[in-house]
CSV table of C-alpha atoms in Angstrom, one decimal:
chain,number,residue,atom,x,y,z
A,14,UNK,CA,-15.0,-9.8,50.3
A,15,UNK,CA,-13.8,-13.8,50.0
A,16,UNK,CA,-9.9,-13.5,50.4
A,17,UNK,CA,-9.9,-17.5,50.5
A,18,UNK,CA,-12.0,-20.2,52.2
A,19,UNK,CA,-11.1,-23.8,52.4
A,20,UNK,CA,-11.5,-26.9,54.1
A,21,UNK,CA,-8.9,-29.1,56.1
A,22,UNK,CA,-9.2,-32.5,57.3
A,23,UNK,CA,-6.4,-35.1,58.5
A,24,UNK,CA,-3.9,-32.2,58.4
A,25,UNK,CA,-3.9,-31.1,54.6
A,26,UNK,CA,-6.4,-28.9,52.7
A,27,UNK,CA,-8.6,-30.7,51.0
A,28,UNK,CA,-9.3,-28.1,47.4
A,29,UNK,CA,-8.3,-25.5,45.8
A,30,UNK,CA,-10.3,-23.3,44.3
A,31,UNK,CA,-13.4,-20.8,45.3
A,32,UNK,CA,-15.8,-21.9,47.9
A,33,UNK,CA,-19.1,-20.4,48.7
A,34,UNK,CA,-20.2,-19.7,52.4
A,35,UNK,CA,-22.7,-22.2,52.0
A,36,UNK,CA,-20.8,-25.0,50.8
A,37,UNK,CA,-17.9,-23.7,53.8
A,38,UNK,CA,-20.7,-24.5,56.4
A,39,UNK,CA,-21.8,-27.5,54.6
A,40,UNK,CA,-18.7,-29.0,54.5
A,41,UNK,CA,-18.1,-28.3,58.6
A,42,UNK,CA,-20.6,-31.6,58.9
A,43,UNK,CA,-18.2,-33.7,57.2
A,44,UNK,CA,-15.4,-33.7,59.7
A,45,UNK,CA,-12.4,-31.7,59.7
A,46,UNK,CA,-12.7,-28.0,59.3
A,47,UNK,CA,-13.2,-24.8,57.3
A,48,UNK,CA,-11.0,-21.6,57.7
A,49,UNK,CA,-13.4,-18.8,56.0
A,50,UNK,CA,-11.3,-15.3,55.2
A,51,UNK,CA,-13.3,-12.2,54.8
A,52,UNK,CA,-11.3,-8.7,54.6
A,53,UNK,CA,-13.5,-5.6,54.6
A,54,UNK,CA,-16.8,-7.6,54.5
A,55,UNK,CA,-19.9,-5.8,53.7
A,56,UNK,CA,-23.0,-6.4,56.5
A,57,UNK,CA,-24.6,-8.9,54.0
A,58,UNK,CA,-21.8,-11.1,53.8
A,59,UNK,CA,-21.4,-11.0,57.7
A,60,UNK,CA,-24.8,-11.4,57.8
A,61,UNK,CA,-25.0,-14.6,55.4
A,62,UNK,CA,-21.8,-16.3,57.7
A,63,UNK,CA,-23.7,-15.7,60.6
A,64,UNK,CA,-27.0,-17.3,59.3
A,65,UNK,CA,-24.5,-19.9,57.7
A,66,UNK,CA,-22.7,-21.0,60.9
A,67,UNK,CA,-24.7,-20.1,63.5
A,68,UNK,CA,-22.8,-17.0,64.8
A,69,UNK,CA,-23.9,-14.7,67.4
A,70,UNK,CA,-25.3,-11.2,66.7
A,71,UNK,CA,-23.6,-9.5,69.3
A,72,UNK,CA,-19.9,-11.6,67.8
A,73,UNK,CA,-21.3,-10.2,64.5
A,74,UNK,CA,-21.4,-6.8,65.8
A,75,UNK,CA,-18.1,-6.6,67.5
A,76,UNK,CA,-16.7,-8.0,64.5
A,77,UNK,CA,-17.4,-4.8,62.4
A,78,UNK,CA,-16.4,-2.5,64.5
A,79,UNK,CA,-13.2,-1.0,65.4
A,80,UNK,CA,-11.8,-1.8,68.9
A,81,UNK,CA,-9.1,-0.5,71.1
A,82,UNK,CA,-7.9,-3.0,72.8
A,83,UNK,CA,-7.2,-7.0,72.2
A,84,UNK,CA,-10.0,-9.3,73.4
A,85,UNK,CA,-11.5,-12.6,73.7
A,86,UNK,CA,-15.6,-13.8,74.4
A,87,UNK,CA,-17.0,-17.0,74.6
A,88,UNK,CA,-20.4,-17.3,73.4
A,89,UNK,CA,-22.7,-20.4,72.7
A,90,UNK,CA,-22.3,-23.2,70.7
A,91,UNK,CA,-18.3,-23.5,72.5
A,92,UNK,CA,-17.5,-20.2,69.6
A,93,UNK,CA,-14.9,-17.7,70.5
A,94,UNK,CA,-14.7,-14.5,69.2
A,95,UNK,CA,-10.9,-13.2,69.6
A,96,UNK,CA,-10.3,-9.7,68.3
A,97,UNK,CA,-6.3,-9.0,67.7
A,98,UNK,CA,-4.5,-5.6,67.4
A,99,UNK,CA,-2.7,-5.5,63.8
A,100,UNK,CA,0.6,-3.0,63.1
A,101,UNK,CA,2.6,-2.3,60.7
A,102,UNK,CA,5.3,0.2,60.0
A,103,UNK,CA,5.1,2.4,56.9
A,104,UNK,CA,8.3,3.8,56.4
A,105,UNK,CA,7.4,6.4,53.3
A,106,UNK,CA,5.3,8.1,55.8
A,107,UNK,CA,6.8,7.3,59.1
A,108,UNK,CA,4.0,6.4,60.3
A,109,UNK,CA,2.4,2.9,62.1
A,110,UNK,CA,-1.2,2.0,60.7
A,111,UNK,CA,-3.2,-0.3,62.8
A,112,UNK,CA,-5.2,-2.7,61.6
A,113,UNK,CA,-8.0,-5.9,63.3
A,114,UNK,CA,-8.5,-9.0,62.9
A,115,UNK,CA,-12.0,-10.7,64.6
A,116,UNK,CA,-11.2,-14.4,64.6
A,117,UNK,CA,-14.5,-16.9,65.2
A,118,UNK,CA,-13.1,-20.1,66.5
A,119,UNK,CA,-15.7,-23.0,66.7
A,120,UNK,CA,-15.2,-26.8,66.8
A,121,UNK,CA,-15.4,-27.2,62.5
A,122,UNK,CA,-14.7,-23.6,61.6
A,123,UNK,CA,-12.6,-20.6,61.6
A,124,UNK,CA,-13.5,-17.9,60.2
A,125,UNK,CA,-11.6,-14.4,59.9
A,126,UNK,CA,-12.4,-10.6,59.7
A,127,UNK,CA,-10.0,-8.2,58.5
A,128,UNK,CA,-10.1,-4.6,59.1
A,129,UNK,CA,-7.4,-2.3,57.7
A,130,UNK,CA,-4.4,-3.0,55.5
A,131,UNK,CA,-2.2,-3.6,58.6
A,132,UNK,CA,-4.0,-7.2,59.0
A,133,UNK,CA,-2.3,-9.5,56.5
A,134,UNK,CA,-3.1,-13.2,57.4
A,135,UNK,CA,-1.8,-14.8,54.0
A,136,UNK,CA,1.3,-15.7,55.7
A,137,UNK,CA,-0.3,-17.7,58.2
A,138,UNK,CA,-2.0,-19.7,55.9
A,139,UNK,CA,1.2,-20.8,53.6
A,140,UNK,CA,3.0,-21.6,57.1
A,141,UNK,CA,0.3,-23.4,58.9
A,142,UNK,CA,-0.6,-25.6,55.6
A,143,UNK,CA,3.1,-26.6,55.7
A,144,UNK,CA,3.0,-28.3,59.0
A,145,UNK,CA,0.2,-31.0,58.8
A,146,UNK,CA,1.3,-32.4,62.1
A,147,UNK,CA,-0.3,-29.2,63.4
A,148,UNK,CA,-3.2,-28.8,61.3
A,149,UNK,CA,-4.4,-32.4,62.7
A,150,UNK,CA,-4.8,-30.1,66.2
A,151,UNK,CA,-8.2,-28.7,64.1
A,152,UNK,CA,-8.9,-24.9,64.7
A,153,UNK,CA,-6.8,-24.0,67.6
A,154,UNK,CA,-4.0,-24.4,65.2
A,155,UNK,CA,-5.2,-21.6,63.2
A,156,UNK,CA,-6.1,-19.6,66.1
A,157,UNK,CA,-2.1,-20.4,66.8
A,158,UNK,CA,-0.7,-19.8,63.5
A,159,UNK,CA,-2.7,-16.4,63.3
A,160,UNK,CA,-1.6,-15.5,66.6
A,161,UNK,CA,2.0,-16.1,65.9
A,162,UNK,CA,2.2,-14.1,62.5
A,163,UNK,CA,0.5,-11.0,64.3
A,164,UNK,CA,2.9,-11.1,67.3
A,165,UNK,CA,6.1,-11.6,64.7
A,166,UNK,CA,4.8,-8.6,62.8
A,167,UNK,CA,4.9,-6.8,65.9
A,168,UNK,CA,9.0,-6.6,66.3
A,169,UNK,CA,9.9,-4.5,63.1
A,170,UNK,CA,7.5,-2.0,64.3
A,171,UNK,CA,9.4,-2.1,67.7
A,172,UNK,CA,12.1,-1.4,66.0
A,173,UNK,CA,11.3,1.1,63.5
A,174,UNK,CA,9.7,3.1,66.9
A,175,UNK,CA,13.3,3.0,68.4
A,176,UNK,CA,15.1,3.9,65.8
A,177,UNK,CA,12.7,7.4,65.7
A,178,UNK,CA,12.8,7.6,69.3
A,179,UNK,CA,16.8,7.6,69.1
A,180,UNK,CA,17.2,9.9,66.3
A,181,UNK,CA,14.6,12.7,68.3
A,182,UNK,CA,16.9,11.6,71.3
A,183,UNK,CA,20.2,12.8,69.7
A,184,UNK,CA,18.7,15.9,68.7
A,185,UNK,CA,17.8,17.5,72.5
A,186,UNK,CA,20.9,15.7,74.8
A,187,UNK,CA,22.9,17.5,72.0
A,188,UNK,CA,21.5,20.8,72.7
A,189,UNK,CA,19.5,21.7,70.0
A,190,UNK,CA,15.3,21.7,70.3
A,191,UNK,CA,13.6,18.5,68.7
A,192,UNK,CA,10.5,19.6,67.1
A,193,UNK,CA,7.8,18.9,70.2
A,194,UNK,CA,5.2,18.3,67.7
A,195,UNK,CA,7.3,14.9,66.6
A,196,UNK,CA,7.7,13.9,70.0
A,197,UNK,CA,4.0,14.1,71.0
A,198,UNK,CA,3.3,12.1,67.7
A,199,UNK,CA,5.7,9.2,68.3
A,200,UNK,CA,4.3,9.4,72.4
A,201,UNK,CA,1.0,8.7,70.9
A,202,UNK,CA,1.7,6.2,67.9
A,203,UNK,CA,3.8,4.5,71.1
A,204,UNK,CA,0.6,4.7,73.7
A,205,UNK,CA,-1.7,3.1,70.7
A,206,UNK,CA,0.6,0.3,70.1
A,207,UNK,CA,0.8,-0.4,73.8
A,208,UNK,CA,-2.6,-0.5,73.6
A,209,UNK,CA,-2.5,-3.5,71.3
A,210,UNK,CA,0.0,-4.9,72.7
A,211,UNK,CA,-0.4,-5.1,76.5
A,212,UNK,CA,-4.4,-6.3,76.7
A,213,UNK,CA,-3.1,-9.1,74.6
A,214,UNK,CA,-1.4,-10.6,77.4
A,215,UNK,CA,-4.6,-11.8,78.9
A,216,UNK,CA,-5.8,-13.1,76.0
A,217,UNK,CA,-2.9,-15.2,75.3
A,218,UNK,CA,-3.2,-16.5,79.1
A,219,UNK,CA,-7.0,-17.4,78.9
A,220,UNK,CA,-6.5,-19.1,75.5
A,221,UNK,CA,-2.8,-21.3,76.5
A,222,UNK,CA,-5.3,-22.6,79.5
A,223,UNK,CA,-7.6,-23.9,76.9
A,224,UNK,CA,-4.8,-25.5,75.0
A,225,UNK,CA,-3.7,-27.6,77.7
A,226,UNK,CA,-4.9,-30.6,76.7
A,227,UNK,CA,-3.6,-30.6,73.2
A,228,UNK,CA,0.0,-30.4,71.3
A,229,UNK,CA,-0.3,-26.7,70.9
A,230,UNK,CA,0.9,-25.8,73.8
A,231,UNK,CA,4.1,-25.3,73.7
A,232,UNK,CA,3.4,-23.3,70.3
A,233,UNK,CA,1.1,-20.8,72.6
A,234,UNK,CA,3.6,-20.1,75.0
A,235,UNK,CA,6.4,-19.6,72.7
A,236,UNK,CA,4.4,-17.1,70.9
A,237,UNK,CA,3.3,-15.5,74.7
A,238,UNK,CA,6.9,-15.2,75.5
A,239,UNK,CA,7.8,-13.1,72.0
A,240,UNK,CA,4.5,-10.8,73.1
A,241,UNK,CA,6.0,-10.4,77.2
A,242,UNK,CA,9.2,-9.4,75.2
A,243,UNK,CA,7.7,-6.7,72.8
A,244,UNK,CA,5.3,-5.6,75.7
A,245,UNK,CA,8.2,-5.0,77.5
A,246,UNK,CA,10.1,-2.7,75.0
A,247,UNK,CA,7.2,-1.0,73.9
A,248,UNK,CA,6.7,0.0,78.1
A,249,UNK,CA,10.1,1.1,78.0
A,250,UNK,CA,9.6,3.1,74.8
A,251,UNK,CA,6.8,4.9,76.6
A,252,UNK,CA,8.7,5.9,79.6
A,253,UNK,CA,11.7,7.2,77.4
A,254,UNK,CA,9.5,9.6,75.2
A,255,UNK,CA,8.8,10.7,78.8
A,256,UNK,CA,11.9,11.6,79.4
A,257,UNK,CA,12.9,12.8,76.0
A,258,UNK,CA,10.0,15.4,76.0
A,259,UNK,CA,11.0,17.1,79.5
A,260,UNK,CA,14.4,17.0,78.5
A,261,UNK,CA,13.6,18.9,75.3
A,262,UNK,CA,11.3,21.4,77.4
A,263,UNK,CA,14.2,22.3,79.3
A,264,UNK,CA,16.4,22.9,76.4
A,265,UNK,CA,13.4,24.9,75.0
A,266,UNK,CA,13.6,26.9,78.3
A,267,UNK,CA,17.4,27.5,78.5
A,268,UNK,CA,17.0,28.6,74.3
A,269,UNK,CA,14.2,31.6,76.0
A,270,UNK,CA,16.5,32.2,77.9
A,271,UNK,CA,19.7,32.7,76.0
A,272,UNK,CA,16.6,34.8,74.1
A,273,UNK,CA,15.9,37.0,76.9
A,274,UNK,CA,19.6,37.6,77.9
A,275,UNK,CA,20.4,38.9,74.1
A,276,UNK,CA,17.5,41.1,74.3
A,277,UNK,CA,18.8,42.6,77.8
A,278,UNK,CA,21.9,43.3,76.4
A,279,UNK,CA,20.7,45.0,73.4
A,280,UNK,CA,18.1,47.0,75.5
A,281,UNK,CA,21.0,47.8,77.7
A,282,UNK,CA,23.1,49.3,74.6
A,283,UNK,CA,20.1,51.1,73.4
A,284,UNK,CA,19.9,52.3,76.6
A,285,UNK,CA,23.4,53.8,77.0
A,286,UNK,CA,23.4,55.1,73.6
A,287,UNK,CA,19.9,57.3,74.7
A,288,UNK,CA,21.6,58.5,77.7
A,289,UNK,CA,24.7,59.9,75.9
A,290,UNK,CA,23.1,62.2,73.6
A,291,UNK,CA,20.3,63.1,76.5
A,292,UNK,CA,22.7,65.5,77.7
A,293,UNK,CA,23.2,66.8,74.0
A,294,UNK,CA,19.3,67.1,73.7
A,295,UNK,CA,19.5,69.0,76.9
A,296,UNK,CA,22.4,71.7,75.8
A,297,UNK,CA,20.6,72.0,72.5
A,298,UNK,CA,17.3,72.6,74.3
A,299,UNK,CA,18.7,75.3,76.5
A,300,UNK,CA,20.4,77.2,73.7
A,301,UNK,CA,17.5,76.8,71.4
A,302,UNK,CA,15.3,79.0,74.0
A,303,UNK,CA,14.1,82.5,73.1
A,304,UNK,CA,13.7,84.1,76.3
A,305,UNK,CA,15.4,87.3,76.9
A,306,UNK,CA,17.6,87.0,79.9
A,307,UNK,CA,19.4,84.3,78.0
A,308,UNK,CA,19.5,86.0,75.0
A,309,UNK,CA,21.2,89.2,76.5
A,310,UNK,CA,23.5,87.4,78.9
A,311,UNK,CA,25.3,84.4,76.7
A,312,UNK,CA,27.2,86.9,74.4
A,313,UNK,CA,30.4,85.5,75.4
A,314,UNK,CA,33.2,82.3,75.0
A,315,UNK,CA,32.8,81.9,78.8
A,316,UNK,CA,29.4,81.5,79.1
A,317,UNK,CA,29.1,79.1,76.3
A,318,UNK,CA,31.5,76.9,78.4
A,319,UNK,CA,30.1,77.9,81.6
A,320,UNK,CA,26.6,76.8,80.7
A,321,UNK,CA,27.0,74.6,77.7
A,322,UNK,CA,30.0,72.1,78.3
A,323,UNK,CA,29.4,72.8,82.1
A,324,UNK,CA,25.8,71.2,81.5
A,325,UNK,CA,27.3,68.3,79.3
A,326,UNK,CA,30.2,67.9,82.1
A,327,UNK,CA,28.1,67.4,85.0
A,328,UNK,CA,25.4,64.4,83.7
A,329,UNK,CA,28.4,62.7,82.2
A,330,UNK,CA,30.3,62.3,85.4
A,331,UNK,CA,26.6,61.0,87.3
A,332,UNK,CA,26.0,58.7,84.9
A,333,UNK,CA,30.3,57.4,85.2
A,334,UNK,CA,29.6,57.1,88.9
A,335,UNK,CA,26.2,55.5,88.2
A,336,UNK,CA,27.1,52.8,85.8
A,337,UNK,CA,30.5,52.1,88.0
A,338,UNK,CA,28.6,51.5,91.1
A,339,UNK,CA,26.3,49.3,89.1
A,340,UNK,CA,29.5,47.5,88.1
A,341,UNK,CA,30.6,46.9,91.2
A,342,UNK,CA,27.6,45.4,92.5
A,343,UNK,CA,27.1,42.5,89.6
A,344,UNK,CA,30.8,41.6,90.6
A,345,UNK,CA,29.6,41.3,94.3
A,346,UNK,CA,26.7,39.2,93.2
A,347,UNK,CA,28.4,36.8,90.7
A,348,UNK,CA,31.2,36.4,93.7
């Protein structure tokens, strides 16, 4: 739909009120220019600006879909078509939502494709029609002033990323496992906002060389230097999720194994514990036996010791000697 279209000329707007497509175009041939907003437009409204102002099918068709990276394409008729990378942090969620904006730059119009509720341009607007000195510059202001909004709106999302990043950071140099789900999530939100933000590097240098010639272009590289800045953060984000998710692998690997040693210990007690009362197993065995020679023979105190506490005696005093000798080598080993 029509978010707001009006028309500019000698620095101030010149209505206010609704405007039709067709009366946006029309008034193009009067001097000045027209900045056309669409968010969300359907393909007959695209398909009525491009009829309108003379756009190029294959603009038109880049301009409804959804795009990766930042990029800019000049076409006939001197019309660019710029395509931003919007974010915006929502903190309910935790989450950043990415949004587009498709700008068509000619020499009596701008007109604007929004794609996503991360792509606010209103801002830009109320700004820009405060500063008639740089509304006189005709449509490269806009292309400025839209510019400039989407590159401020990228800082609080820088900084709601660190401030995620550090608390998942805490967690693992402290000891304790982050959850490695989190961390992949905030690796990737990280990747898809230097995705937005790094191509747009060369699309700030490519349009600053066409705003040589004009006021604007001090305006270009102020905004270019606020992008170098974010780019650089968000870079430096990336490698530190890097870091943070080996570091939390390893303190997933030394919780295995604290794991593994608990286990062995318990396995060892179970272990001891079984061996004792083998030997009771074994005396209870050999009584419990109905064979005849042992049955006529053990009729006396002596015999019971003899053969019952003789037979406990001896496996208890193997397995002292066994687990001493086992004691004395982990002393060797941890020496």
């Amino acid at each position: 739909m029509i978010i707001d279209c009006a028309y500019y000329r000698d620095g101030r707007r010149q209505h206010v009120g609704a405007m039709s497509i067709e009366e946006a175009a029309q008034r193009c041939r009067e001097g000045g220019f027209v900045w056309l907003g669409l968010f969300d437009p359907t393909a007959a409204e695209l398909s009525q600006a491009s009829k309108c102002f003379g756009l190029h099918e294959l603009a038109v068709e880049d301009a409804q879909t959804f795009h990766l990276r930042p990029k800019v394409e000049p076409y006939e008729g001197d019309i660019r078509l710029v395509i931003l990378r919007t974010a915006r942090y929502d903190d309910e969620r935790e989450e950043v939502d990415f949004g587009e904006v498709s700008v068509f730059v000619g020499p009596a119009f701008v007109i604007t494709v929004r794609q996503g509720v991360a792509s606010e341009l209103h801002g830009a607007r109320t700004r820009l029609e405060q500063r008639s000195e740089l509304l006189e510059n005709g449509t490269n202001s806009v292309l400025w002033a839209i510019l400039d909004q989407v590159v401020d709106t990228y800082g609080p999302v820088v900084a709601e990323l660190e401030r995620d990043i550090e608390q998942v950071e805490r967690t693992v140099f402290a000891g304790s496992v982050a959850p490695t789900e989190r961390i992949y999530f905030l690796r990737r939100e990280v990747t898809d906002f230097y995705r937005a933000v790094h191509p747009l590097l060369a699309v700030l240098a490519n349009l600053e060389r066409g705003a040589r010639n004009t006021g604007l272009l001090p305006y270009f590289r102020d905004v270019h230097d606020h992008l170098v800045l974010v780019n650089e953060e968000v870079a430096a984000q990336r490698d530190l999720l890097a870091t943070v998710l080996e570091a939390n692998m390893a303190v997933i690997s030394v919780e295995q194994t604290k794991v593994s040693v608990q286990q062995n210990a318990t396995i060892e007690q179970l272990t001891i514990l079984a061996t004792v009362f083998l030997p009771l197993t074994f005396v209870t065995g050999f009584f419990g036996q109905n064979f005849g020679w042992l049955v006529d023979h053990v009729n006396k105190e002596w015999d019971f010791f003899a053969l019952g506490l003789g037979g406990l005696l001896v496996p208890c005093i193997a397995l002292f000697l066994w687990f001493r000798r086992q004691r004395t080598s982990r002393k060797r080993l941890s020496t």
